[in-house]
């Protein structure tokens, strides 16, 4: 066999390279989108957040999917700066819910609200309409509501404010703790 025959037999046809490229790219895409293997079972399904990410083309210009999913998990699990995540807040509220018949409805309500907040907050900071101080405010408001016995009313207000924030009827800076609770005149450090 001549040298040129050996070289040509080792080359790939350009027609074969295209399908191989698509197979490799689709494999990479599916690896990036399959978060279910190590996704905590107590969190909403990862697919919900992948779809949310894919619906926001602007955010995709600034943030990769794996970064977005990282922040979704941090929303639920907490961070070094704010160690109480949504899972902790949910547990606190459910533990304080005395009526066993009310727990399933409260569980569902907290799951939906948390999912909706996480889907927006986890976006790139310049894109997200929900800011870090909103999470802190809502966490404080929810915790105070447990002590004051007005959890349902507070969650209604938080949900309403989230909807207004997402529809741009309300700015992130307008969301303060006093929207949910009167200041405590006896506590100079209370929010």
Short mmCIF file of N, CA and C in Angstrom, two decimals:
data_model
loop_
_atom_site.label_atom_id
_atom_site.label_comp_id
_atom_site.label_asym_id
_atom_site.label_seq_id
_atom_site.Cartn_x
_atom_site.Cartn_y
_atom_site.Cartn_z
N UNK A 1 0.84 -1.16 0.00
CA UNK A 1 0.00 0.00 0.00
C UNK A 1 0.89 1.22 0.00
N UNK A 2 0.60 2.15 -0.86
CA UNK A 2 1.39 3.38 -0.98
C UNK A 2 1.10 4.28 0.22
N UNK A 3 2.05 5.15 0.50
CA UNK A 3 1.93 6.07 1.65
C UNK A 3 0.68 6.93 1.54
N UNK A 4 0.37 7.42 0.39
CA UNK A 4 -0.82 8.27 0.22
C UNK A 4 -2.10 7.47 0.48
N UNK A 5 -2.10 6.16 0.16
CA UNK A 5 -3.27 5.34 0.44
C UNK A 5 -3.47 5.16 1.95
N UNK A 6 -2.37 5.02 2.69
CA UNK A 6 -2.45 4.86 4.14
C UNK A 6 -2.97 6.14 4.77
N UNK A 7 -2.44 7.28 4.32
CA UNK A 7 -2.88 8.56 4.88
C UNK A 7 -4.36 8.81 4.60
N UNK A 8 -4.80 8.50 3.39
CA UNK A 8 -6.19 8.77 3.06
C UNK A 8 -7.14 7.83 3.81
N UNK A 9 -6.65 6.62 4.13
CA UNK A 9 -7.54 5.71 4.86
C UNK A 9 -7.68 6.12 6.33
N UNK A 10 -6.75 6.91 6.86
CA UNK A 10 -6.82 7.38 8.25
C UNK A 10 -7.62 8.66 8.38
N UNK A 11 -7.86 9.33 7.30
CA UNK A 11 -8.64 10.57 7.36
C UNK A 11 -10.12 10.26 7.48
N UNK A 12 -10.79 11.18 8.14
CA UNK A 12 -12.23 11.05 8.27
C UNK A 12 -12.90 11.84 7.18
N UNK A 13 -13.96 11.31 6.71
CA UNK A 13 -14.75 12.01 5.71
C UNK A 13 -15.41 13.20 6.39
N UNK A 14 -15.46 14.37 5.74
CA UNK A 14 -16.13 15.53 6.33
C UNK A 14 -17.60 15.23 6.63
N UNK A 15 -18.21 14.35 5.85
CA UNK A 15 -19.60 14.01 6.08
C UNK A 15 -19.78 13.24 7.39
N UNK A 16 -18.77 12.46 7.78
CA UNK A 16 -18.83 11.74 9.05
C UNK A 16 -18.53 12.66 10.23
N UNK A 17 -17.75 13.70 10.00
CA UNK A 17 -17.37 14.60 11.08
C UNK A 17 -18.58 15.39 11.60
N UNK A 18 -19.49 15.76 10.73
CA UNK A 18 -20.64 16.57 11.14
C UNK A 18 -21.54 15.80 12.11
N UNK A 19 -21.96 14.57 11.78
CA UNK A 19 -22.78 13.84 12.76
C UNK A 19 -22.03 13.58 14.08
N UNK A 20 -20.71 13.32 13.99
CA UNK A 20 -19.94 13.09 15.20
C UNK A 20 -19.92 14.36 16.06
N UNK A 21 -19.78 15.50 15.43
CA UNK A 21 -19.78 16.76 16.15
C UNK A 21 -21.11 16.98 16.86
N UNK A 22 -22.20 16.72 16.17
CA UNK A 22 -23.53 16.87 16.78
C UNK A 22 -23.71 15.91 17.96
N UNK A 23 -23.21 14.69 17.83
CA UNK A 23 -23.33 13.73 18.93
C UNK A 23 -22.54 14.23 20.13
N UNK A 24 -21.34 14.73 19.90
CA UNK A 24 -20.54 15.24 21.00
C UNK A 24 -21.21 16.44 21.67
N UNK A 25 -21.70 17.37 20.87
CA UNK A 25 -22.35 18.56 21.42
C UNK A 25 -23.63 18.20 22.17
N UNK A 26 -24.41 17.28 21.63
CA UNK A 26 -25.64 16.91 22.33
C UNK A 26 -25.31 16.20 23.63
N UNK A 27 -24.22 15.44 23.65
CA UNK A 27 -23.80 14.79 24.89
C UNK A 27 -23.39 15.81 25.92
N UNK A 28 -22.67 16.84 25.49
CA UNK A 28 -22.28 17.91 26.42
C UNK A 28 -23.51 18.65 26.93
N UNK A 29 -24.43 18.93 26.05
CA UNK A 29 -25.63 19.65 26.46
C UNK A 29 -26.43 18.85 27.47
N UNK A 30 -26.56 17.56 27.24
CA UNK A 30 -27.34 16.78 28.18
C UNK A 30 -26.60 16.62 29.51
N UNK A 31 -25.26 16.59 29.49
CA UNK A 31 -24.52 16.53 30.74
C UNK A 31 -24.75 17.81 31.55
N UNK A 32 -24.79 18.95 30.86
CA UNK A 32 -25.00 20.22 31.55
C UNK A 32 -26.40 20.33 32.10
N UNK A 33 -27.36 19.64 31.53
CA UNK A 33 -28.75 19.78 31.92
C UNK A 33 -29.21 18.71 32.91
N UNK A 34 -28.41 17.68 33.12
CA UNK A 34 -28.83 16.61 34.02
C UNK A 34 -28.27 16.87 35.42
N UNK A 35 -29.07 17.55 36.22
CA UNK A 35 -28.67 17.85 37.58
C UNK A 35 -29.33 16.89 38.56
N UNK A 36 -30.13 15.98 38.04
CA UNK A 36 -30.93 15.11 38.91
C UNK A 36 -30.09 14.11 39.69
N UNK A 37 -28.92 13.75 39.20
CA UNK A 37 -28.10 12.74 39.88
C UNK A 37 -27.70 13.17 41.29
N UNK A 38 -27.26 14.41 41.42
CA UNK A 38 -26.81 14.86 42.75
C UNK A 38 -27.69 15.99 43.29
N UNK A 39 -28.91 16.07 42.78
CA UNK A 39 -29.84 17.10 43.23
C UNK A 39 -30.56 16.62 44.49
N UNK A 40 -30.55 17.42 45.55
CA UNK A 40 -31.22 16.97 46.79
C UNK A 40 -32.70 16.71 46.57
N UNK A 41 -33.18 15.61 47.09
CA UNK A 41 -34.58 15.22 46.91
C UNK A 41 -35.54 16.17 47.58
N UNK A 42 -35.11 16.85 48.63
CA UNK A 42 -36.01 17.75 49.34
C UNK A 42 -36.25 19.07 48.60
N UNK A 43 -35.49 19.31 47.54
CA UNK A 43 -35.68 20.53 46.73
C UNK A 43 -36.65 20.24 45.59
N UNK A 44 -37.25 21.29 45.04
CA UNK A 44 -38.10 21.08 43.86
C UNK A 44 -37.27 20.42 42.75
N UNK A 45 -37.90 19.75 41.82
CA UNK A 45 -37.15 19.09 40.75
C UNK A 45 -36.25 20.06 40.00
N UNK A 46 -35.02 19.62 39.72
CA UNK A 46 -34.06 20.47 39.02
C UNK A 46 -34.56 20.89 37.65
N UNK A 47 -35.37 20.05 37.03
CA UNK A 47 -35.89 20.34 35.70
C UNK A 47 -36.68 21.65 35.67
N UNK A 48 -37.40 21.95 36.75
CA UNK A 48 -38.15 23.21 36.81
C UNK A 48 -37.21 24.40 36.61
N UNK A 49 -36.06 24.36 37.25
CA UNK A 49 -35.12 25.46 37.18
C UNK A 49 -34.37 25.50 35.85
N UNK A 50 -34.09 24.33 35.29
CA UNK A 50 -33.45 24.28 33.97
C UNK A 50 -34.37 24.95 32.95
N UNK A 51 -35.66 24.64 33.00
CA UNK A 51 -36.62 25.25 32.08
C UNK A 51 -36.70 26.76 32.32
N UNK A 52 -36.71 27.17 33.58
CA UNK A 52 -36.74 28.59 33.91
C UNK A 52 -35.52 29.29 33.33
N UNK A 53 -34.37 28.69 33.49
CA UNK A 53 -33.13 29.25 32.94
C UNK A 53 -33.22 29.37 31.42
N UNK A 54 -33.69 28.33 30.78
CA UNK A 54 -33.74 28.31 29.31
C UNK A 54 -34.72 29.33 28.75
N UNK A 55 -35.70 29.76 29.54
CA UNK A 55 -36.68 30.75 29.09
C UNK A 55 -36.15 32.18 29.12
N UNK A 56 -35.02 32.40 29.76
CA UNK A 56 -34.49 33.75 29.90
C UNK A 56 -33.21 33.90 29.08
N UNK A 57 -33.38 34.29 27.82
CA UNK A 57 -32.24 34.42 26.91
C UNK A 57 -31.25 35.48 27.38
N UNK A 58 -31.76 36.56 27.96
CA UNK A 58 -30.87 37.62 28.42
C UNK A 58 -29.96 37.11 29.53
N UNK A 59 -30.51 36.41 30.49
CA UNK A 59 -29.69 35.88 31.58
C UNK A 59 -28.65 34.90 31.04
N UNK A 60 -28.98 34.14 30.03
CA UNK A 60 -28.05 33.16 29.47
C UNK A 60 -26.81 33.83 28.89
N UNK A 61 -26.93 35.10 28.51
CA UNK A 61 -25.77 35.83 27.99
C UNK A 61 -24.76 36.12 29.10
N UNK A 62 -25.21 36.15 30.34
CA UNK A 62 -24.37 36.54 31.45
C UNK A 62 -24.04 35.41 32.42
N UNK A 63 -24.81 34.33 32.35
CA UNK A 63 -24.65 33.27 33.35
C UNK A 63 -24.83 31.90 32.70
N UNK A 64 -23.91 31.00 33.02
CA UNK A 64 -24.02 29.62 32.55
C UNK A 64 -25.04 28.87 33.40
N UNK A 65 -25.59 27.83 32.84
CA UNK A 65 -26.60 27.04 33.54
C UNK A 65 -26.08 26.50 34.87
N UNK A 66 -24.86 25.98 34.89
CA UNK A 66 -24.35 25.41 36.14
C UNK A 66 -24.21 26.48 37.23
N UNK A 67 -23.92 27.72 36.86
CA UNK A 67 -23.86 28.80 37.85
C UNK A 67 -25.26 29.08 38.40
N UNK A 68 -26.22 29.14 37.52
CA UNK A 68 -27.60 29.39 37.92
C UNK A 68 -28.07 28.31 38.89
N UNK A 69 -27.80 27.06 38.55
CA UNK A 69 -28.23 25.95 39.39
C UNK A 69 -27.50 25.96 40.74
N UNK A 70 -26.25 26.40 40.74
CA UNK A 70 -25.51 26.54 41.99
C UNK A 70 -26.24 27.51 42.92
N UNK A 71 -26.70 28.64 42.39
CA UNK A 71 -27.39 29.64 43.21
C UNK A 71 -28.77 29.17 43.62
N UNK A 72 -29.41 28.36 42.81
CA UNK A 72 -30.69 27.78 43.22
C UNK A 72 -30.48 26.96 44.50
N UNK A 73 -29.46 26.13 44.48
CA UNK A 73 -29.19 25.31 45.67
C UNK A 73 -28.84 26.18 46.87
N UNK A 74 -28.08 27.24 46.66
CA UNK A 74 -27.70 28.12 47.77
C UNK A 74 -28.93 28.83 48.32
N UNK A 75 -29.90 29.13 47.49
CA UNK A 75 -31.14 29.73 47.97
C UNK A 75 -31.78 28.81 49.01
N UNK A 76 -31.81 27.53 48.73
CA UNK A 76 -32.44 26.58 49.64
C UNK A 76 -31.55 26.20 50.82
N UNK A 77 -30.27 26.08 50.58
CA UNK A 77 -29.35 25.57 51.60
C UNK A 77 -28.72 26.67 52.45
N UNK A 78 -28.69 27.90 51.94
CA UNK A 78 -28.02 29.00 52.63
C UNK A 78 -26.60 29.17 52.12
N UNK A 79 -25.99 30.26 52.53
CA UNK A 79 -24.62 30.57 52.13
C UNK A 79 -23.81 30.89 53.38
N UNK A 80 -22.52 31.11 53.20
CA UNK A 80 -21.67 31.47 54.34
C UNK A 80 -22.12 32.79 54.96
N UNK A 81 -22.54 33.73 54.13
CA UNK A 81 -22.98 35.04 54.64
C UNK A 81 -24.40 35.00 55.21
N UNK A 82 -25.24 34.16 54.65
CA UNK A 82 -26.61 34.04 55.14
C UNK A 82 -26.94 32.55 55.22
N UNK A 83 -26.58 31.93 56.34
CA UNK A 83 -26.66 30.47 56.44
C UNK A 83 -28.07 29.89 56.49
N UNK A 84 -29.07 30.72 56.72
CA UNK A 84 -30.45 30.22 56.73
C UNK A 84 -31.02 30.29 55.32
N UNK A 85 -31.22 29.13 54.73
CA UNK A 85 -31.82 29.08 53.41
C UNK A 85 -33.33 28.89 53.50
N UNK A 86 -33.97 28.80 52.36
CA UNK A 86 -35.42 28.63 52.31
C UNK A 86 -35.86 27.33 52.98
N UNK A 87 -35.03 26.31 52.90
CA UNK A 87 -35.37 25.04 53.57
C UNK A 87 -35.47 25.24 55.08
N UNK A 88 -34.59 26.05 55.65
CA UNK A 88 -34.64 26.33 57.08
C UNK A 88 -35.89 27.13 57.44
N UNK A 89 -36.21 28.11 56.63
CA UNK A 89 -37.40 28.93 56.87
C UNK A 89 -38.65 28.06 56.78
N UNK A 90 -38.70 27.19 55.78
CA UNK A 90 -39.83 26.29 55.62
C UNK A 90 -39.99 25.39 56.84
N UNK A 91 -38.89 24.82 57.31
CA UNK A 91 -38.94 23.96 58.49
C UNK A 91 -39.43 24.73 59.70
N UNK A 92 -38.94 25.95 59.88
CA UNK A 92 -39.36 26.77 61.02
C UNK A 92 -40.87 27.02 60.98
N UNK A 93 -41.38 27.36 59.82
CA UNK A 93 -42.81 27.64 59.70
C UNK A 93 -43.64 26.38 59.90
N UNK A 94 -43.21 25.29 59.29
CA UNK A 94 -43.97 24.04 59.43
C UNK A 94 -43.94 23.51 60.86
N UNK A 95 -42.81 23.67 61.54
CA UNK A 95 -42.73 23.25 62.94
C UNK A 95 -43.68 24.05 63.82
N UNK A 96 -43.91 25.30 63.45
CA UNK A 96 -44.79 26.17 64.23
C UNK A 96 -46.27 26.02 63.84
N UNK A 97 -46.53 25.29 62.76
CA UNK A 97 -47.90 25.08 62.32
C UNK A 97 -48.51 23.98 63.18
N UNK A 98 -49.40 24.37 64.06
CA UNK A 98 -49.94 23.42 65.04
C UNK A 98 -51.02 22.52 64.48
N UNK A 99 -51.80 23.02 63.55
CA UNK A 99 -52.90 22.24 62.98
C UNK A 99 -52.34 21.25 61.95
N UNK A 100 -52.40 19.95 62.25
CA UNK A 100 -51.85 18.96 61.30
C UNK A 100 -52.56 18.98 59.95
N UNK A 101 -53.82 19.39 59.93
CA UNK A 101 -54.55 19.46 58.66
C UNK A 101 -54.07 20.62 57.80
N UNK A 102 -53.48 21.63 58.42
CA UNK A 102 -53.00 22.81 57.68
C UNK A 102 -51.60 22.60 57.11
N UNK A 103 -50.86 21.62 57.63
CA UNK A 103 -49.47 21.42 57.19
C UNK A 103 -49.32 21.10 55.71
N UNK A 104 -50.13 20.21 55.13
CA UNK A 104 -49.95 19.93 53.69
C UNK A 104 -50.14 21.17 52.81
N UNK A 105 -51.16 21.96 53.13
CA UNK A 105 -51.40 23.18 52.36
C UNK A 105 -50.26 24.18 52.55
N UNK A 106 -49.79 24.33 53.78
CA UNK A 106 -48.68 25.25 54.06
C UNK A 106 -47.41 24.76 53.38
N UNK A 107 -47.18 23.46 53.38
CA UNK A 107 -46.01 22.88 52.71
C UNK A 107 -46.03 23.23 51.22
N UNK A 108 -47.18 23.04 50.59
CA UNK A 108 -47.32 23.34 49.17
C UNK A 108 -47.13 24.84 48.90
N UNK A 109 -47.71 25.64 49.74
CA UNK A 109 -47.61 27.09 49.57
C UNK A 109 -46.16 27.57 49.67
N UNK A 110 -45.44 27.07 50.67
CA UNK A 110 -44.03 27.43 50.84
C UNK A 110 -43.18 26.91 49.68
N UNK A 111 -43.52 25.73 49.18
CA UNK A 111 -42.77 25.15 48.06
C UNK A 111 -42.92 26.01 46.81
N UNK A 112 -44.13 26.44 46.53
CA UNK A 112 -44.38 27.27 45.34
C UNK A 112 -43.71 28.63 45.48
N UNK A 113 -43.87 29.26 46.63
CA UNK A 113 -43.27 30.57 46.85
C UNK A 113 -41.75 30.48 46.77
N UNK A 114 -41.17 29.49 47.41
CA UNK A 114 -39.72 29.32 47.37
C UNK A 114 -39.22 29.07 45.96
N UNK A 115 -39.92 28.23 45.24
CA UNK A 115 -39.54 27.91 43.86
C UNK A 115 -39.56 29.17 43.00
N UNK A 116 -40.59 29.99 43.16
CA UNK A 116 -40.71 31.20 42.35
C UNK A 116 -39.65 32.24 42.71
N UNK A 117 -39.35 32.36 43.99
CA UNK A 117 -38.29 33.29 44.40
C UNK A 117 -36.95 32.79 43.88
N UNK A 118 -36.66 31.51 44.08
CA UNK A 118 -35.38 30.94 43.66
C UNK A 118 -35.14 31.08 42.16
N UNK A 119 -36.18 30.86 41.38
CA UNK A 119 -36.04 30.93 39.92
C UNK A 119 -35.58 32.31 39.47
N UNK A 120 -36.01 33.34 40.15
CA UNK A 120 -35.60 34.70 39.78
C UNK A 120 -34.30 35.11 40.47
N UNK A 121 -34.19 34.89 41.76
CA UNK A 121 -33.02 35.34 42.50
C UNK A 121 -31.73 34.70 42.00
N UNK A 122 -31.80 33.48 41.51
CA UNK A 122 -30.61 32.73 41.11
C UNK A 122 -29.99 33.23 39.82
N UNK A 123 -30.66 34.11 39.12
CA UNK A 123 -30.11 34.69 37.90
C UNK A 123 -28.92 35.58 38.23
N UNK A 124 -28.19 35.95 37.21
CA UNK A 124 -27.08 36.88 37.37
C UNK A 124 -27.58 38.12 38.11
N UNK A 125 -26.77 38.63 39.03
CA UNK A 125 -27.17 39.76 39.86
C UNK A 125 -27.62 40.99 39.09
N UNK A 126 -27.06 41.23 37.92
CA UNK A 126 -27.46 42.37 37.12
C UNK A 126 -28.77 42.16 36.39
N UNK A 127 -29.22 40.93 36.30
CA UNK A 127 -30.45 40.59 35.58
C UNK A 127 -31.61 40.36 36.53
N UNK A 128 -31.35 39.71 37.65
CA UNK A 128 -32.40 39.32 38.58
C UNK A 128 -33.13 40.53 39.15
N UNK A 129 -34.43 40.42 39.23
CA UNK A 129 -35.24 41.46 39.85
C UNK A 129 -35.30 41.30 41.36
N UNK A 130 -35.02 40.09 41.85
CA UNK A 130 -35.00 39.82 43.29
C UNK A 130 -33.54 39.96 43.75
N UNK A 131 -33.32 40.86 44.67
CA UNK A 131 -31.97 41.14 45.16
C UNK A 131 -31.72 40.45 46.50
N UNK A 132 -30.46 40.40 46.90
CA UNK A 132 -30.09 39.75 48.16
C UNK A 132 -30.84 40.34 49.35
N UNK A 133 -30.98 41.65 49.37
CA UNK A 133 -31.66 42.26 50.52
C UNK A 133 -33.14 41.88 50.56
N UNK A 134 -33.72 41.54 49.40
CA UNK A 134 -35.10 41.06 49.41
C UNK A 134 -35.19 39.71 50.12
N UNK A 135 -34.22 38.83 49.85
CA UNK A 135 -34.22 37.53 50.52
C UNK A 135 -34.08 37.70 52.02
N UNK A 136 -33.18 38.58 52.43
CA UNK A 136 -33.00 38.81 53.86
C UNK A 136 -34.28 39.36 54.48
N UNK A 137 -34.91 40.30 53.79
CA UNK A 137 -36.15 40.90 54.29
C UNK A 137 -37.23 39.85 54.43
N UNK A 138 -37.41 39.03 53.40
CA UNK A 138 -38.44 38.00 53.44
C UNK A 138 -38.15 36.95 54.50
N UNK A 139 -36.87 36.62 54.70
CA UNK A 139 -36.51 35.66 55.74
C UNK A 139 -36.83 36.21 57.13
N UNK A 140 -36.51 37.48 57.35
CA UNK A 140 -36.81 38.12 58.64
C UNK A 140 -38.32 38.20 58.83
N UNK A 141 -39.03 38.60 57.79
CA UNK A 141 -40.49 38.74 57.88
C UNK A 141 -41.14 37.39 58.20
N UNK A 142 -40.68 36.33 57.55
CA UNK A 142 -41.25 35.00 57.79
C UNK A 142 -40.97 34.53 59.22
N UNK A 143 -39.76 34.74 59.69
CA UNK A 143 -39.42 34.35 61.06
C UNK A 143 -40.22 35.13 62.08
N UNK A 144 -40.35 36.41 61.88
CA UNK A 144 -41.15 37.22 62.81
C UNK A 144 -42.62 36.82 62.77
N UNK A 145 -43.09 36.43 61.60
CA UNK A 145 -44.48 36.01 61.46
C UNK A 145 -44.77 34.77 62.30
N UNK A 146 -43.79 33.89 62.40
CA UNK A 146 -43.97 32.69 63.23
C UNK A 146 -44.21 33.11 64.67
N UNK A 147 -43.38 34.02 65.17
CA UNK A 147 -43.52 34.49 66.55
C UNK A 147 -44.78 35.29 66.79
N UNK A 148 -45.21 36.02 65.77
CA UNK A 148 -46.40 36.87 65.91
C UNK A 148 -47.69 36.15 65.56
N UNK A 149 -47.56 34.97 64.99
CA UNK A 149 -48.75 34.19 64.65
C UNK A 149 -49.51 34.68 63.43
N UNK A 150 -48.82 35.34 62.51
CA UNK A 150 -49.49 35.82 61.30
C UNK A 150 -48.75 35.35 60.03
N UNK A 151 -48.41 34.07 60.02
CA UNK A 151 -47.65 33.50 58.91
C UNK A 151 -48.41 33.61 57.59
N UNK A 152 -49.68 33.23 57.58
CA UNK A 152 -50.43 33.24 56.33
C UNK A 152 -50.52 34.63 55.73
N UNK A 153 -50.79 35.63 56.55
CA UNK A 153 -50.89 37.00 56.07
C UNK A 153 -49.54 37.49 55.53
N UNK A 154 -48.48 37.14 56.23
CA UNK A 154 -47.14 37.56 55.80
C UNK A 154 -46.78 36.89 54.48
N UNK A 155 -47.06 35.59 54.36
CA UNK A 155 -46.78 34.90 53.10
C UNK A 155 -47.61 35.48 51.96
N UNK A 156 -48.85 35.88 52.24
CA UNK A 156 -49.67 36.55 51.22
C UNK A 156 -48.99 37.82 50.73
N UNK A 157 -48.48 38.62 51.68
CA UNK A 157 -47.83 39.88 51.32
C UNK A 157 -46.54 39.63 50.54
N UNK A 158 -45.76 38.64 50.98
CA UNK A 158 -44.52 38.32 50.28
C UNK A 158 -44.83 37.87 48.85
N UNK A 159 -45.80 37.00 48.71
CA UNK A 159 -46.19 36.49 47.39
C UNK A 159 -46.69 37.63 46.50
N UNK A 160 -47.49 38.51 47.07
CA UNK A 160 -48.00 39.66 46.32
C UNK A 160 -46.85 40.56 45.89
N UNK A 161 -45.93 40.83 46.81
CA UNK A 161 -44.79 41.68 46.47
C UNK A 161 -43.89 41.04 45.42
N UNK A 162 -43.72 39.74 45.50
CA UNK A 162 -42.92 39.04 44.48
C UNK A 162 -43.57 39.21 43.11
N UNK A 163 -44.88 39.02 43.04
CA UNK A 163 -45.58 39.20 41.77
C UNK A 163 -45.43 40.61 41.23
N UNK A 164 -45.55 41.60 42.11
CA UNK A 164 -45.40 43.00 41.68
C UNK A 164 -43.96 43.30 41.26
N UNK A 165 -43.02 42.70 41.95
CA UNK A 165 -41.62 42.88 41.61
C UNK A 165 -41.33 42.30 40.22
N UNK A 166 -41.84 41.09 39.98
CA UNK A 166 -41.60 40.43 38.68
C UNK A 166 -42.31 41.13 37.52
N UNK A 167 -43.43 41.79 37.83
CA UNK A 167 -44.15 42.53 36.78
C UNK A 167 -43.70 43.99 36.73
N UNK A 168 -42.69 44.32 37.52
CA UNK A 168 -42.08 45.65 37.55
C UNK A 168 -43.02 46.74 38.06
N UNK A 169 -44.00 46.34 38.87
CA UNK A 169 -44.89 47.30 39.52
C UNK A 169 -44.29 47.79 40.83
N UNK A 170 -43.23 47.14 41.28
CA UNK A 170 -42.59 47.43 42.55
C UNK A 170 -41.09 47.27 42.34
N UNK A 171 -40.31 48.12 42.99
CA UNK A 171 -38.85 47.99 42.88
C UNK A 171 -38.32 47.18 44.06
N UNK A 172 -37.17 46.60 43.88
CA UNK A 172 -36.55 45.80 44.93
C UNK A 172 -36.29 46.65 46.18
N UNK A 173 -35.94 47.92 46.00
CA UNK A 173 -35.66 48.79 47.14
C UNK A 173 -36.90 49.13 47.96
N UNK A 174 -38.08 48.99 47.37
CA UNK A 174 -39.32 49.28 48.10
C UNK A 174 -39.70 48.18 49.08
N UNK A 175 -39.04 47.03 48.96
CA UNK A 175 -39.36 45.89 49.82
C UNK A 175 -38.50 45.97 51.08
N UNK A 176 -39.15 46.35 52.17
CA UNK A 176 -38.49 46.47 53.47
C UNK A 176 -39.32 45.70 54.50
N UNK A 177 -38.71 45.39 55.63
CA UNK A 177 -39.40 44.60 56.65
C UNK A 177 -40.66 45.29 57.14
N UNK A 178 -40.66 46.63 57.18
CA UNK A 178 -41.85 47.32 57.69
C UNK A 178 -43.06 47.18 56.77
N UNK A 179 -42.88 46.61 55.59
CA UNK A 179 -44.03 46.28 54.74
C UNK A 179 -44.82 45.11 55.33
N UNK A 180 -44.15 44.33 56.18
CA UNK A 180 -44.75 43.10 56.70
C UNK A 180 -45.03 43.16 58.19
N UNK A 181 -44.26 43.96 58.92
CA UNK A 181 -44.39 44.01 60.39
C UNK A 181 -44.14 45.43 60.87
N UNK A 182 -44.88 45.82 61.88
CA UNK A 182 -44.63 47.12 62.52
C UNK A 182 -43.32 47.03 63.30
N UNK A 183 -42.56 48.11 63.33
CA UNK A 183 -41.31 48.07 64.10
C UNK A 183 -41.59 47.86 65.59
N UNK A 184 -40.68 47.19 66.23
CA UNK A 184 -40.80 46.94 67.67
C UNK A 184 -40.16 48.12 68.40
N UNK A 185 -40.97 48.97 69.06
CA UNK A 185 -40.41 50.17 69.70
C UNK A 185 -39.49 49.84 70.89
N UNK A 186 -39.59 48.63 71.41
CA UNK A 186 -38.77 48.24 72.56
C UNK A 186 -37.42 47.66 72.15
N UNK A 187 -37.27 47.37 70.88
CA UNK A 187 -36.02 46.75 70.39
C UNK A 187 -35.34 47.70 69.42
N UNK A 188 -34.28 48.39 69.86
CA UNK A 188 -33.61 49.35 68.98
C UNK A 188 -32.88 48.69 67.81
N UNK A 189 -32.67 47.39 67.89
CA UNK A 189 -31.96 46.69 66.83
C UNK A 189 -32.91 45.92 65.90
N UNK A 190 -34.19 45.99 66.18
CA UNK A 190 -35.16 45.26 65.35
C UNK A 190 -35.27 45.92 63.99
N UNK A 191 -35.52 45.09 63.02
CA UNK A 191 -35.71 45.60 61.66
C UNK A 191 -37.14 46.07 61.49
#
